[in-house]
PDB file of C-alpha atoms in Angstrom:
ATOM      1  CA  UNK A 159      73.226  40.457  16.431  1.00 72.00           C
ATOM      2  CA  UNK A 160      74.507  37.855  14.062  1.00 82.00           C
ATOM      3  CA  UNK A 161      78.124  36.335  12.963  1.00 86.00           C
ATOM      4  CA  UNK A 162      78.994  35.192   9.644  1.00 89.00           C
ATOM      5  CA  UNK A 163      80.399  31.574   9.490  1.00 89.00           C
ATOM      6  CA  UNK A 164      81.767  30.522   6.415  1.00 92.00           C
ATOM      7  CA  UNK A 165      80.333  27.967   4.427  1.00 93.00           C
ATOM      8  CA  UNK A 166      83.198  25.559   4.903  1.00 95.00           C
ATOM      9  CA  UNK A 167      83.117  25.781   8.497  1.00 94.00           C
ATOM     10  CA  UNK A 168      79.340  25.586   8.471  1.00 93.00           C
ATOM     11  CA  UNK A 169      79.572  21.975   5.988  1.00 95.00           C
ATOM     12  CA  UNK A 170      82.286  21.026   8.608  1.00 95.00           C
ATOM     13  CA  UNK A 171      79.860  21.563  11.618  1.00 94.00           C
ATOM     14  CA  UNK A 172      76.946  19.769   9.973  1.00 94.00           C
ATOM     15  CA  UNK A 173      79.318  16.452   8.963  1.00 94.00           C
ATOM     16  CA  UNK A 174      80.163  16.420  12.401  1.00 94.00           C
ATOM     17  CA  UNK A 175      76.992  16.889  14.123  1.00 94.00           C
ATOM     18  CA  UNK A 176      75.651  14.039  11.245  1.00 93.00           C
ATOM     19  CA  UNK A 177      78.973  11.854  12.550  1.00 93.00           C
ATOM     20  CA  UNK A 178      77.918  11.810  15.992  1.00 93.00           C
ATOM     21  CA  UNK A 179      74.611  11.611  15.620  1.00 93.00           C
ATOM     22  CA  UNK A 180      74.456   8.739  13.214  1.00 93.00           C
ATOM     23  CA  UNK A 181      75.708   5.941  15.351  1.00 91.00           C
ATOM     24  CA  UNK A 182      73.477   6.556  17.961  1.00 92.00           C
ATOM     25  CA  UNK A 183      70.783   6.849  15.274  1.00 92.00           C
ATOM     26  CA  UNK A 184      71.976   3.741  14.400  1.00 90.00           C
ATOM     27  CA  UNK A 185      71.727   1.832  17.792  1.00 91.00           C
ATOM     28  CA  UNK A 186      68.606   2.995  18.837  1.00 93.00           C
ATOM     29  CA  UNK A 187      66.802   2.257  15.492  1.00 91.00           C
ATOM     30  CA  UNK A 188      68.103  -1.559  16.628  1.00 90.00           C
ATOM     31  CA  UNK A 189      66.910  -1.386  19.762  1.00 92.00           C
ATOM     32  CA  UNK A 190      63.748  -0.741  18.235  1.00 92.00           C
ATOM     33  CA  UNK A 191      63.739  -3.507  15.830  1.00 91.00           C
ATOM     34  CA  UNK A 192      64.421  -5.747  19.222  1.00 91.00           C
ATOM     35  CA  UNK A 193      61.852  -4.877  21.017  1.00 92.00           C
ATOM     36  CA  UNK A 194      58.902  -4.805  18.203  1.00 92.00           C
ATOM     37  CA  UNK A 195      60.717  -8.374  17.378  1.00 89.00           C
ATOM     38  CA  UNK A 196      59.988  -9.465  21.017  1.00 91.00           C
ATOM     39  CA  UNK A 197      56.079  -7.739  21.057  1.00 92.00           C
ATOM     40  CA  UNK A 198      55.245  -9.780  18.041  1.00 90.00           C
ATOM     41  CA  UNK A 199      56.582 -13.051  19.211  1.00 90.00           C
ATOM     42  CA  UNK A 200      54.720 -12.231  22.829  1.00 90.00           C
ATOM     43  CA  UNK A 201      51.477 -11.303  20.958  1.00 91.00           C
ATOM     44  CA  UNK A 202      51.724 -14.805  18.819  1.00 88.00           C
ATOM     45  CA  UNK A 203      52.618 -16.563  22.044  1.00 87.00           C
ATOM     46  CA  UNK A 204      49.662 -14.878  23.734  1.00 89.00           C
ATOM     47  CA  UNK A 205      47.172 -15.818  20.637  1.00 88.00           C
ATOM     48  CA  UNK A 206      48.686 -19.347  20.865  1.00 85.00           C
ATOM     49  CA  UNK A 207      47.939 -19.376  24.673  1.00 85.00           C
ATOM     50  CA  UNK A 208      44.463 -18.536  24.003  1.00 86.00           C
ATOM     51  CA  UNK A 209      43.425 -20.609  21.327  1.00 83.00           C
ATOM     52  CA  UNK A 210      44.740 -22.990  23.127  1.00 82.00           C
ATOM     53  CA  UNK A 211      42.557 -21.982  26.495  1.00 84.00           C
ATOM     54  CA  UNK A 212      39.478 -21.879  24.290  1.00 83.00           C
ATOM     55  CA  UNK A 213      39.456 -25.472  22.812  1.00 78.00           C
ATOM     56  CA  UNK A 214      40.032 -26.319  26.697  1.00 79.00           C
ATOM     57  CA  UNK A 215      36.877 -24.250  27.683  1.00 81.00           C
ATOM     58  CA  UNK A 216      35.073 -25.722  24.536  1.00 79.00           C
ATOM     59  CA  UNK A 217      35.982 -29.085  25.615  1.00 72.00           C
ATOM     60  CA  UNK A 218      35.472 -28.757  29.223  1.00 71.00           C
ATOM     61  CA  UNK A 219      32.011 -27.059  28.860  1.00 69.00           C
ATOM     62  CA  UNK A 220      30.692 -30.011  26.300  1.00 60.00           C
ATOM     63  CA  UNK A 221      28.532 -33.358  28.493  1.00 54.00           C
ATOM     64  CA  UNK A 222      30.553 -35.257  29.796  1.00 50.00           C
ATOM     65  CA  UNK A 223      29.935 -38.995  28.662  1.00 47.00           C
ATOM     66  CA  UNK A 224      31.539 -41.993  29.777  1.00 46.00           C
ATOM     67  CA  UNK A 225      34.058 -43.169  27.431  1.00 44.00           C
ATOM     68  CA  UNK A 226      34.572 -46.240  25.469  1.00 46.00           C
ATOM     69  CA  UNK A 227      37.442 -48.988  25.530  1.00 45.00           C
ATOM     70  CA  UNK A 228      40.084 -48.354  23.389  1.00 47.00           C
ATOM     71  CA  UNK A 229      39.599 -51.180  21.224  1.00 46.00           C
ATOM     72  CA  UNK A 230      36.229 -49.802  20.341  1.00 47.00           C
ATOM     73  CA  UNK A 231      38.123 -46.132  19.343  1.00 46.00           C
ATOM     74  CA  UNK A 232      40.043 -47.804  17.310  1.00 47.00           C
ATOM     75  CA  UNK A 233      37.365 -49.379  15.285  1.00 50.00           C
ATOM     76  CA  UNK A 234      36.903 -47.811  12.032  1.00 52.00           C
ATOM     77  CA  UNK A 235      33.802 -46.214  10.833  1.00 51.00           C
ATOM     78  CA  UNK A 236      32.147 -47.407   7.771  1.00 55.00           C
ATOM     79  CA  UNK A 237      30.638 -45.215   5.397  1.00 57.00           C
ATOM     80  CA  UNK A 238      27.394 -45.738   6.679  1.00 54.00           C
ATOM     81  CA  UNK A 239      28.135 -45.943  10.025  1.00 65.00           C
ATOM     82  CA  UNK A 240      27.429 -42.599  12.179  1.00 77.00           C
ATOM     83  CA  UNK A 241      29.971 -41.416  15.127  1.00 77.00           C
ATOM     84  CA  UNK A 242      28.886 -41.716  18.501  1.00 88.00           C
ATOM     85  CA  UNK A 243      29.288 -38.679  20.826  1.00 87.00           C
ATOM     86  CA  UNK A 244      32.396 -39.745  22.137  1.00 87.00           C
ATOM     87  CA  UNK A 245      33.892 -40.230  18.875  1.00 89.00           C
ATOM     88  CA  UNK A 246      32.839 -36.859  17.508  1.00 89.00           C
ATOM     89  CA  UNK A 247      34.315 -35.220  20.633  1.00 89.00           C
ATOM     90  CA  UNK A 248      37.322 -37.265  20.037  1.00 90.00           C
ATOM     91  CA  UNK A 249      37.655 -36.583  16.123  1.00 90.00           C
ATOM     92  CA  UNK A 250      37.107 -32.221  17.383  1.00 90.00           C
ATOM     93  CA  UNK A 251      39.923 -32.800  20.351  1.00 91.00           C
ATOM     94  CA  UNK A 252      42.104 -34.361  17.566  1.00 92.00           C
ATOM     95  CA  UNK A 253      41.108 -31.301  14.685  1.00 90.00           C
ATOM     96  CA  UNK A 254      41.875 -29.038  17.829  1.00 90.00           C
ATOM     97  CA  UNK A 255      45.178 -30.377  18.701  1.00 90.00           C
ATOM     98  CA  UNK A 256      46.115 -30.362  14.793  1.00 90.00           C
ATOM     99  CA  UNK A 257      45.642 -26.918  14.546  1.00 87.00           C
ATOM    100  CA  UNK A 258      47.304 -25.737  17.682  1.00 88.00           C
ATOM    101  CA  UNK A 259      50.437 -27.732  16.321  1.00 89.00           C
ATOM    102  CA  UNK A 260      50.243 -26.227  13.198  1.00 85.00           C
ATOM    103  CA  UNK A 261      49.595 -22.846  14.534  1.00 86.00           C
ATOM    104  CA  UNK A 262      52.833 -23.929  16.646  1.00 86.00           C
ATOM    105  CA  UNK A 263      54.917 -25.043  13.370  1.00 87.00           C
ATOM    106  CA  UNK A 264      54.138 -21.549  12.564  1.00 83.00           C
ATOM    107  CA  UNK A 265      55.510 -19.856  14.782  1.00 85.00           C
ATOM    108  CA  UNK A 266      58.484 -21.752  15.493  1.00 87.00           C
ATOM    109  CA  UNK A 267      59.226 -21.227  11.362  1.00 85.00           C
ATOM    110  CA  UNK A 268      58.607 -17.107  11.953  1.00 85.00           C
ATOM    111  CA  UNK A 269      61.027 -17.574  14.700  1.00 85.00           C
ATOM    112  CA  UNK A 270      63.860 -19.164  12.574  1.00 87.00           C
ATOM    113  CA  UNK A 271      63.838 -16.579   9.976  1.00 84.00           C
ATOM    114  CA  UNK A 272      63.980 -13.830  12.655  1.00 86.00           C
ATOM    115  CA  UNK A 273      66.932 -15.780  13.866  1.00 86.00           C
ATOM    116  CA  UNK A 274      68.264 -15.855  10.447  1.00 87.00           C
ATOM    117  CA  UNK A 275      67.774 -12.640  10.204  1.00 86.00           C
ATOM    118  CA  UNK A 276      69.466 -11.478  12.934  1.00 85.00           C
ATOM    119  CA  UNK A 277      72.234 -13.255  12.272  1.00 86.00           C
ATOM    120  CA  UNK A 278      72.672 -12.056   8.759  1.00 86.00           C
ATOM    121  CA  UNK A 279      72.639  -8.208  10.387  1.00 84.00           C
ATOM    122  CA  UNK A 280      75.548  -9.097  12.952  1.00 81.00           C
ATOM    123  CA  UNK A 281      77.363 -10.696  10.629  1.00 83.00           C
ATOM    124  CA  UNK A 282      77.114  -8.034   8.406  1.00 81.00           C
ATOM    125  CA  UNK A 283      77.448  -5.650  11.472  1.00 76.00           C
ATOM    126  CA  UNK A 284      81.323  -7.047  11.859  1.00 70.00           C
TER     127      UNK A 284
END
């Protein structure tokens, strides 16, 4: 068997139930944002950490071939000139390294606008 409620008492009810529930709605939904704000910064760390491993294993697998003085590095390569095998290796370690810093740049400018972000939501919070 059934009871009437009024419809006041029922609108009552549901603004309560809606009052309690929001905040935690509210927190949670935060928490969330957190977390999947720490999982992408671990997954770009992790991609970092990998490229990073493969240019090793790239470089590490290549012949290895005595190197030359550093004066002779330093010389500059005329437009008919070809690189040596040290010097290519050299000129791929440097591409390499470029890229990893830039990948690095990156992430480090993600980072600051989640920061930036975050801050704009607890000062907005207060």
């Amino acid at each position: 068997h059934f009871e009437l409620v009024s419809e006041s008492s029922l609108r009552t009810a549901q603004q309560t139930l809606l009052s309690s529930l929001e905040p935690e709605l509210d927190n949670l939904l935060s928490r969330v944002e957190i977390h999947l704000d720490k999982l992408v910064r671990r997954e770009q760390s992790l991609m970092a950490k990998a490229e990073l491993q493969e240019g090793r294993l790239s470089n590490a697998s290549g012949p290895s071939v005595g190197r030359k003085s550093p004066a002779a590095a330093r010389e500059p390569v005329g437009p008919g000139e070809a690189l040596t095998e040290a010097e290519t290796r050299r000129l791929t370690q440097l591409r390499q390294k470029k890229e990893r810093l830039s990948y690095a740049v990156g992430r480090l400018e993600l980072q600051s606008t989640q920061r930036e972000r975050q801050l704009r939501k607890s000062m907005a919070a207060q």
